[in-house]
Amino acid sequence: MKMLGIDIGGSGIKGAVVNTKTGELLTERFRIATPKPATPEAVAKVVKEMIAHFDWKKAVGCSFPTTIVDGKCIHSGNLSPKWLNVKVDKLFKKECNLPFFVSNDADLAGLAEVSLGAAKNEKEVVLVITIGTGIGSGLFYNGKLIPNLEVGRMLHTNGKIIEFHTADSVRKKEDLSLEDWAKRFDSLLEYVRIVFTPSLIVLGGGISKKYDNFKQYLTTDVKVKVAEFRNNAGIIGAAMYASKKCK
């Protein structure tokens, strides 16, 4: 089945038409920079531009970078405080005159990886961690999603939210070497190992393509894989989510 998937991130909004049976991108990925400030109105206009680019006339799947319950943003996340309590699906539907199915970005990236990618056929507990502007996470047990897990919002030992210490945006902002950043990230992996006892951790987000350059600094004894779909996992998962909702 063909479906348009849109992945909204802190730095870019990306989309493509996806074969939801295989995960294959049927079009070139299209990217537009996330507006600054990333208010609901500004992001909705970019989403409308994305729809026009693909000349899309059907339902749309959308991954969104914060906690979403029944299409509603219940945490402001890293985009703008104005997103709090916004019904994201209704906002985009009103702007584009199309049905939207919206869920958390890491949950949907995980859906792609568990269904078709690096965690396919993996049993027990799988944790998908996306590393970008923030830290996203998707938790699965025997292939079933346990939604809206936010390990990035846990507190670091200094009492501050841990994604403000370990996100890729922090690495860039503080000009950290991969080694220094990876040692920070390693502390997060140790934390989730103790709390969730995963059988597999899948790493996604832009920095995952550099895994071979920082894996030697990770000490966890949990099996770690790089997301098979890399930075396209959110797009693919969003398309799959919409496809399931349309059945």
PDB file of N, CA, C and O in Angstrom, residues 123-161:
ATOM      1  N   LYS A 123      12.311 -10.916  20.129  1.00  0.00           N
ATOM      2  CA  LYS A 123      11.376 -11.183  21.226  1.00  0.00           C
ATOM      3  C   LYS A 123      11.766 -10.355  22.458  1.00  0.00           C
ATOM      4  O   LYS A 123      12.788  -9.705  22.506  1.00  0.00           O
ATOM      5  N   GLU A 124      10.886 -10.447  23.453  1.00  0.00           N
ATOM      6  CA  GLU A 124      11.075  -9.763  24.732  1.00  0.00           C
ATOM      7  C   GLU A 124      11.087  -8.240  24.555  1.00  0.00           C
ATOM      8  O   GLU A 124      10.389  -7.701  23.716  1.00  0.00           O
ATOM      9  N   VAL A 125      11.928  -7.540  25.335  1.00  0.00           N
ATOM     10  CA  VAL A 125      11.885  -6.078  25.394  1.00  0.00           C
ATOM     11  C   VAL A 125      12.868  -5.471  24.389  1.00  0.00           C
ATOM     12  O   VAL A 125      14.060  -5.788  24.410  1.00  0.00           O
ATOM     13  N   VAL A 126      12.346  -4.617  23.523  1.00  0.00           N
ATOM     14  CA  VAL A 126      13.178  -3.870  22.573  1.00  0.00           C
ATOM     15  C   VAL A 126      12.997  -2.383  22.852  1.00  0.00           C
ATOM     16  O   VAL A 126      11.870  -1.904  22.995  1.00  0.00           O
ATOM     17  N   LEU A 127      14.096  -1.676  22.928  1.00  0.00           N
ATOM     18  CA  LEU A 127      14.065  -0.235  23.141  1.00  0.00           C
ATOM     19  C   LEU A 127      14.694   0.455  21.936  1.00  0.00           C
ATOM     20  O   LEU A 127      15.842   0.174  21.582  1.00  0.00           O
ATOM     21  N   VAL A 128      13.923   1.306  21.282  1.00  0.00           N
ATOM     22  CA  VAL A 128      14.420   2.089  20.153  1.00  0.00           C
ATOM     23  C   VAL A 128      14.702   3.502  20.657  1.00  0.00           C
ATOM     24  O   VAL A 128      13.820   4.138  21.247  1.00  0.00           O
ATOM     25  N   ILE A 129      15.915   3.985  20.462  1.00  0.00           N
ATOM     26  CA  ILE A 129      16.301   5.316  20.923  1.00  0.00           C
ATOM     27  C   ILE A 129      16.697   6.154  19.720  1.00  0.00           C
ATOM     28  O   ILE A 129      17.587   5.780  18.953  1.00  0.00           O
ATOM     29  N   THR A 130      16.032   7.283  19.537  1.00  0.00           N
ATOM     30  CA  THR A 130      16.368   8.202  18.449  1.00  0.00           C
ATOM     31  C   THR A 130      17.135   9.387  19.031  1.00  0.00           C
ATOM     32  O   THR A 130      16.719   9.972  20.036  1.00  0.00           O
ATOM     33  N   ILE A 131      18.235   9.726  18.388  1.00  0.00           N
ATOM     34  CA  ILE A 131      19.148  10.748  18.907  1.00  0.00           C
ATOM     35  C   ILE A 131      19.191  11.894  17.911  1.00  0.00           C
ATOM     36  O   ILE A 131      19.681  11.738  16.790  1.00  0.00           O
ATOM     37  N   GLY A 132      18.672  13.044  18.313  1.00  0.00           N
ATOM     38  CA  GLY A 132      18.643  14.193  17.426  1.00  0.00           C
ATOM     39  C   GLY A 132      18.626  15.477  18.234  1.00  0.00           C
ATOM     40  O   GLY A 132      19.455  15.672  19.136  1.00  0.00           O
ATOM     41  N   THR A 133      17.649  16.353  17.934  1.00  0.00           N
ATOM     42  CA  THR A 133      17.493  17.577  18.733  1.00  0.00           C
ATOM     43  C   THR A 133      17.254  17.219  20.192  1.00  0.00           C
ATOM     44  O   THR A 133      17.729  17.897  21.104  1.00  0.00           O
ATOM     45  N   GLY A 134      16.508  16.144  20.413  1.00  0.00           N
ATOM     46  CA  GLY A 134      16.295  15.582  21.744  1.00  0.00           C
ATOM     47  C   GLY A 134      16.611  14.097  21.718  1.00  0.00           C
ATOM     48  O   GLY A 134      17.248  13.596  20.799  1.00  0.00           O
ATOM     49  N   ILE A 135      16.164  13.398  22.753  1.00  0.00           N
ATOM     50  CA  ILE A 135      16.283  11.941  22.821  1.00  0.00           C
ATOM     51  C   ILE A 135      14.871  11.364  22.822  1.00  0.00           C
ATOM     52  O   ILE A 135      14.086  11.616  23.739  1.00  0.00           O
ATOM     53  N   GLY A 136      14.551  10.608  21.775  1.00  0.00           N
ATOM     54  CA  GLY A 136      13.249   9.948  21.708  1.00  0.00           C
ATOM     55  C   GLY A 136      13.400   8.472  22.011  1.00  0.00           C
ATOM     56  O   GLY A 136      14.500   7.903  21.908  1.00  0.00           O
ATOM     57  N   SER A 137      12.293   7.820  22.368  1.00  0.00           N
ATOM     58  CA  SER A 137      12.381   6.396  22.696  1.00  0.00           C
ATOM     59  C   SER A 137      11.060   5.696  22.429  1.00  0.00           C
ATOM     60  O   SER A 137       9.981   6.268  22.620  1.00  0.00           O
ATOM     61  N   GLY A 138      11.165   4.466  21.946  1.00  0.00           N
ATOM     62  CA  GLY A 138      10.001   3.615  21.733  1.00  0.00           C
ATOM     63  C   GLY A 138      10.249   2.277  22.397  1.00  0.00           C
ATOM     64  O   GLY A 138      11.306   1.671  22.215  1.00  0.00           O
ATOM     65  N   LEU A 139       9.283   1.809  23.192  1.00  0.00           N
ATOM     66  CA  LEU A 139       9.423   0.562  23.945  1.00  0.00           C
ATOM     67  C   LEU A 139       8.469  -0.482  23.376  1.00  0.00           C
ATOM     68  O   LEU A 139       7.277  -0.212  23.192  1.00  0.00           O
ATOM     69  N   PHE A 140       9.007  -1.680  23.110  1.00  0.00           N
ATOM     70  CA  PHE A 140       8.213  -2.764  22.538  1.00  0.00           C
ATOM     71  C   PHE A 140       8.431  -4.035  23.335  1.00  0.00           C
ATOM     72  O   PHE A 140       9.550  -4.333  23.769  1.00  0.00           O
ATOM     73  N   TYR A 141       7.341  -4.779  23.523  1.00  0.00           N
ATOM     74  CA  TYR A 141       7.437  -6.081  24.183  1.00  0.00           C
ATOM     75  C   TYR A 141       6.814  -7.133  23.273  1.00  0.00           C
ATOM     76  O   TYR A 141       5.626  -7.051  22.954  1.00  0.00           O
ATOM     77  N   ASN A 142       7.633  -8.074  22.830  1.00  0.00           N
ATOM     78  CA  ASN A 142       7.196  -9.089  21.867  1.00  0.00           C
ATOM     79  C   ASN A 142       6.505  -8.457  20.656  1.00  0.00           C
ATOM     80  O   ASN A 142       5.473  -8.938  20.181  1.00  0.00           O
ATOM     81  N   GLY A 143       7.076  -7.341  20.193  1.00  0.00           N
ATOM     82  CA  GLY A 143       6.577  -6.675  19.001  1.00  0.00           C
ATOM     83  C   GLY A 143       5.436  -5.706  19.230  1.00  0.00           C
ATOM     84  O   GLY A 143       5.024  -5.007  18.304  1.00  0.00           O
ATOM     85  N   LYS A 144       4.926  -5.628  20.448  1.00  0.00           N
ATOM     86  CA  LYS A 144       3.799  -4.741  20.751  1.00  0.00           C
ATOM     87  C   LYS A 144       4.301  -3.442  21.381  1.00  0.00           C
ATOM     88  O   LYS A 144       5.078  -3.457  22.338  1.00  0.00           O
ATOM     89  N   LEU A 145       3.854  -2.320  20.841  1.00  0.00           N
ATOM     90  CA  LEU A 145       4.276  -1.009  21.332  1.00  0.00           C
ATOM     91  C   LEU A 145       3.659  -0.689  22.682  1.00  0.00           C
ATOM     92  O   LEU A 145       2.465  -0.885  22.905  1.00  0.00           O
ATOM     93  N   ILE A 146       4.486  -0.191  23.588  1.00  0.00           N
ATOM     94  CA  ILE A 146       4.029   0.405  24.846  1.00  0.00           C
ATOM     95  C   ILE A 146       4.260   1.903  24.675  1.00  0.00           C
ATOM     96  O   ILE A 146       5.395   2.372  24.759  1.00  0.00           O
ATOM     97  N   PRO A 147       3.209   2.676  24.361  1.00  0.00           N
ATOM     98  CA  PRO A 147       3.399   4.027  23.804  1.00  0.00           C
ATOM     99  C   PRO A 147       3.892   5.083  24.793  1.00  0.00           C
ATOM    100  O   PRO A 147       3.733   4.955  26.007  1.00  0.00           O
ATOM    101  N   ASN A 148       4.489   6.111  24.206  1.00  0.00           N
ATOM    102  CA  ASN A 148       4.827   7.354  24.893  1.00  0.00           C
ATOM    103  C   ASN A 148       5.819   7.204  26.043  1.00  0.00           C
ATOM    104  O   ASN A 148       5.720   7.894  27.055  1.00  0.00           O
ATOM    105  N   LEU A 149       6.778   6.293  25.853  1.00  0.00           N
ATOM    106  CA  LEU A 149       7.896   6.239  26.799  1.00  0.00           C
ATOM    107  C   LEU A 149       8.857   7.370  26.460  1.00  0.00           C
ATOM    108  O   LEU A 149       9.227   7.548  25.300  1.00  0.00           O
ATOM    109  N   GLU A 150       9.273   8.126  27.454  1.00  0.00           N
ATOM    110  CA  GLU A 150      10.159   9.274  27.206  1.00  0.00           C
ATOM    111  C   GLU A 150      11.406   9.171  28.082  1.00  0.00           C
ATOM    112  O   GLU A 150      11.536   9.852  29.094  1.00  0.00           O
ATOM    113  N   VAL A 151      12.360   8.307  27.688  1.00  0.00           N
ATOM    114  CA  VAL A 151      13.567   8.181  28.509  1.00  0.00           C
ATOM    115  C   VAL A 151      14.394   9.465  28.482  1.00  0.00           C
ATOM    116  O   VAL A 151      15.142   9.741  29.415  1.00  0.00           O
ATOM    117  N   GLY A 152      14.241  10.249  27.425  1.00  0.00           N
ATOM    118  CA  GLY A 152      14.978  11.507  27.358  1.00  0.00           C
ATOM    119  C   GLY A 152      14.564  12.511  28.416  1.00  0.00           C
ATOM    120  O   GLY A 152      15.300  13.461  28.691  1.00  0.00           O
ATOM    121  N   ARG A 153      13.378  12.296  28.998  1.00  0.00           N
ATOM    122  CA  ARG A 153      12.894  13.218  30.034  1.00  0.00           C
ATOM    123  C   ARG A 153      13.293  12.768  31.436  1.00  0.00           C
ATOM    124  O   ARG A 153      12.966  13.456  32.425  1.00  0.00           O
ATOM    125  N   MET A 154      13.973  11.635  31.546  1.00  0.00           N
ATOM    126  CA  MET A 154      14.466  11.225  32.854  1.00  0.00           C
ATOM    127  C   MET A 154      15.522  12.219  33.331  1.00  0.00           C
ATOM    128  O   MET A 154      16.084  12.968  32.532  1.00  0.00           O
ATOM    129  N   LEU A 155      15.783  12.199  34.615  1.00  0.00           N
ATOM    130  CA  LEU A 155      16.732  13.152  35.178  1.00  0.00           C
ATOM    131  C   LEU A 155      18.140  12.570  35.226  1.00  0.00           C
ATOM    132  O   LEU A 155      18.338  11.409  35.585  1.00  0.00           O
ATOM    133  N   HIS A 156      19.103  13.402  34.854  1.00  0.00           N
ATOM    134  CA  HIS A 156      20.511  13.054  34.964  1.00  0.00           C
ATOM    135  C   HIS A 156      20.911  13.154  36.438  1.00  0.00           C
ATOM    136  O   HIS A 156      20.145  13.625  37.288  1.00  0.00           O
ATOM    137  N   THR A 157      22.118  12.723  36.765  1.00  0.00           N
ATOM    138  CA  THR A 157      22.572  12.769  38.154  1.00  0.00           C
ATOM    139  C   THR A 157      22.658  14.192  38.704  1.00  0.00           C
ATOM    140  O   THR A 157      22.639  14.395  39.909  1.00  0.00           O
ATOM    141  N   ASN A 158      22.738  15.179  37.786  1.00  0.00           N
ATOM    142  CA  ASN A 158      22.778  16.572  38.251  1.00  0.00           C
ATOM    143  C   ASN A 158      21.382  17.161  38.442  1.00  0.00           C
ATOM    144  O   ASN A 158      21.235  18.341  38.744  1.00  0.00           O
ATOM    145  N   GLY A 159      20.352  16.323  38.266  1.00  0.00           N
ATOM    146  CA  GLY A 159      18.985  16.772  38.485  1.00  0.00           C
ATOM    147  C   GLY A 159      18.328  17.413  37.274  1.00  0.00           C
ATOM    148  O   GLY A 159      17.155  17.786  37.327  1.00  0.00           O
ATOM    149  N   LYS A 160      19.063  17.544  36.177  1.00  0.00           N
ATOM    150  CA  LYS A 160      18.506  18.136  34.963  1.00  0.00           C
ATOM    151  C   LYS A 160      18.065  17.040  33.996  1.00  0.00           C
ATOM    152  O   LYS A 160      18.543  15.899  34.054  1.00  0.00           O
ATOM    153  N   ILE A 161      17.149  17.378  33.091  1.00  0.00           N
ATOM    154  CA  ILE A 161      16.638  16.416  32.130  1.00  0.00           C
ATOM    155  C   ILE A 161      17.796  15.863  31.297  1.00  0.00           C
ATOM    156  O   ILE A 161      18.613  16.616  30.765  1.00  0.00           O
TER     157      ILE A 161
END
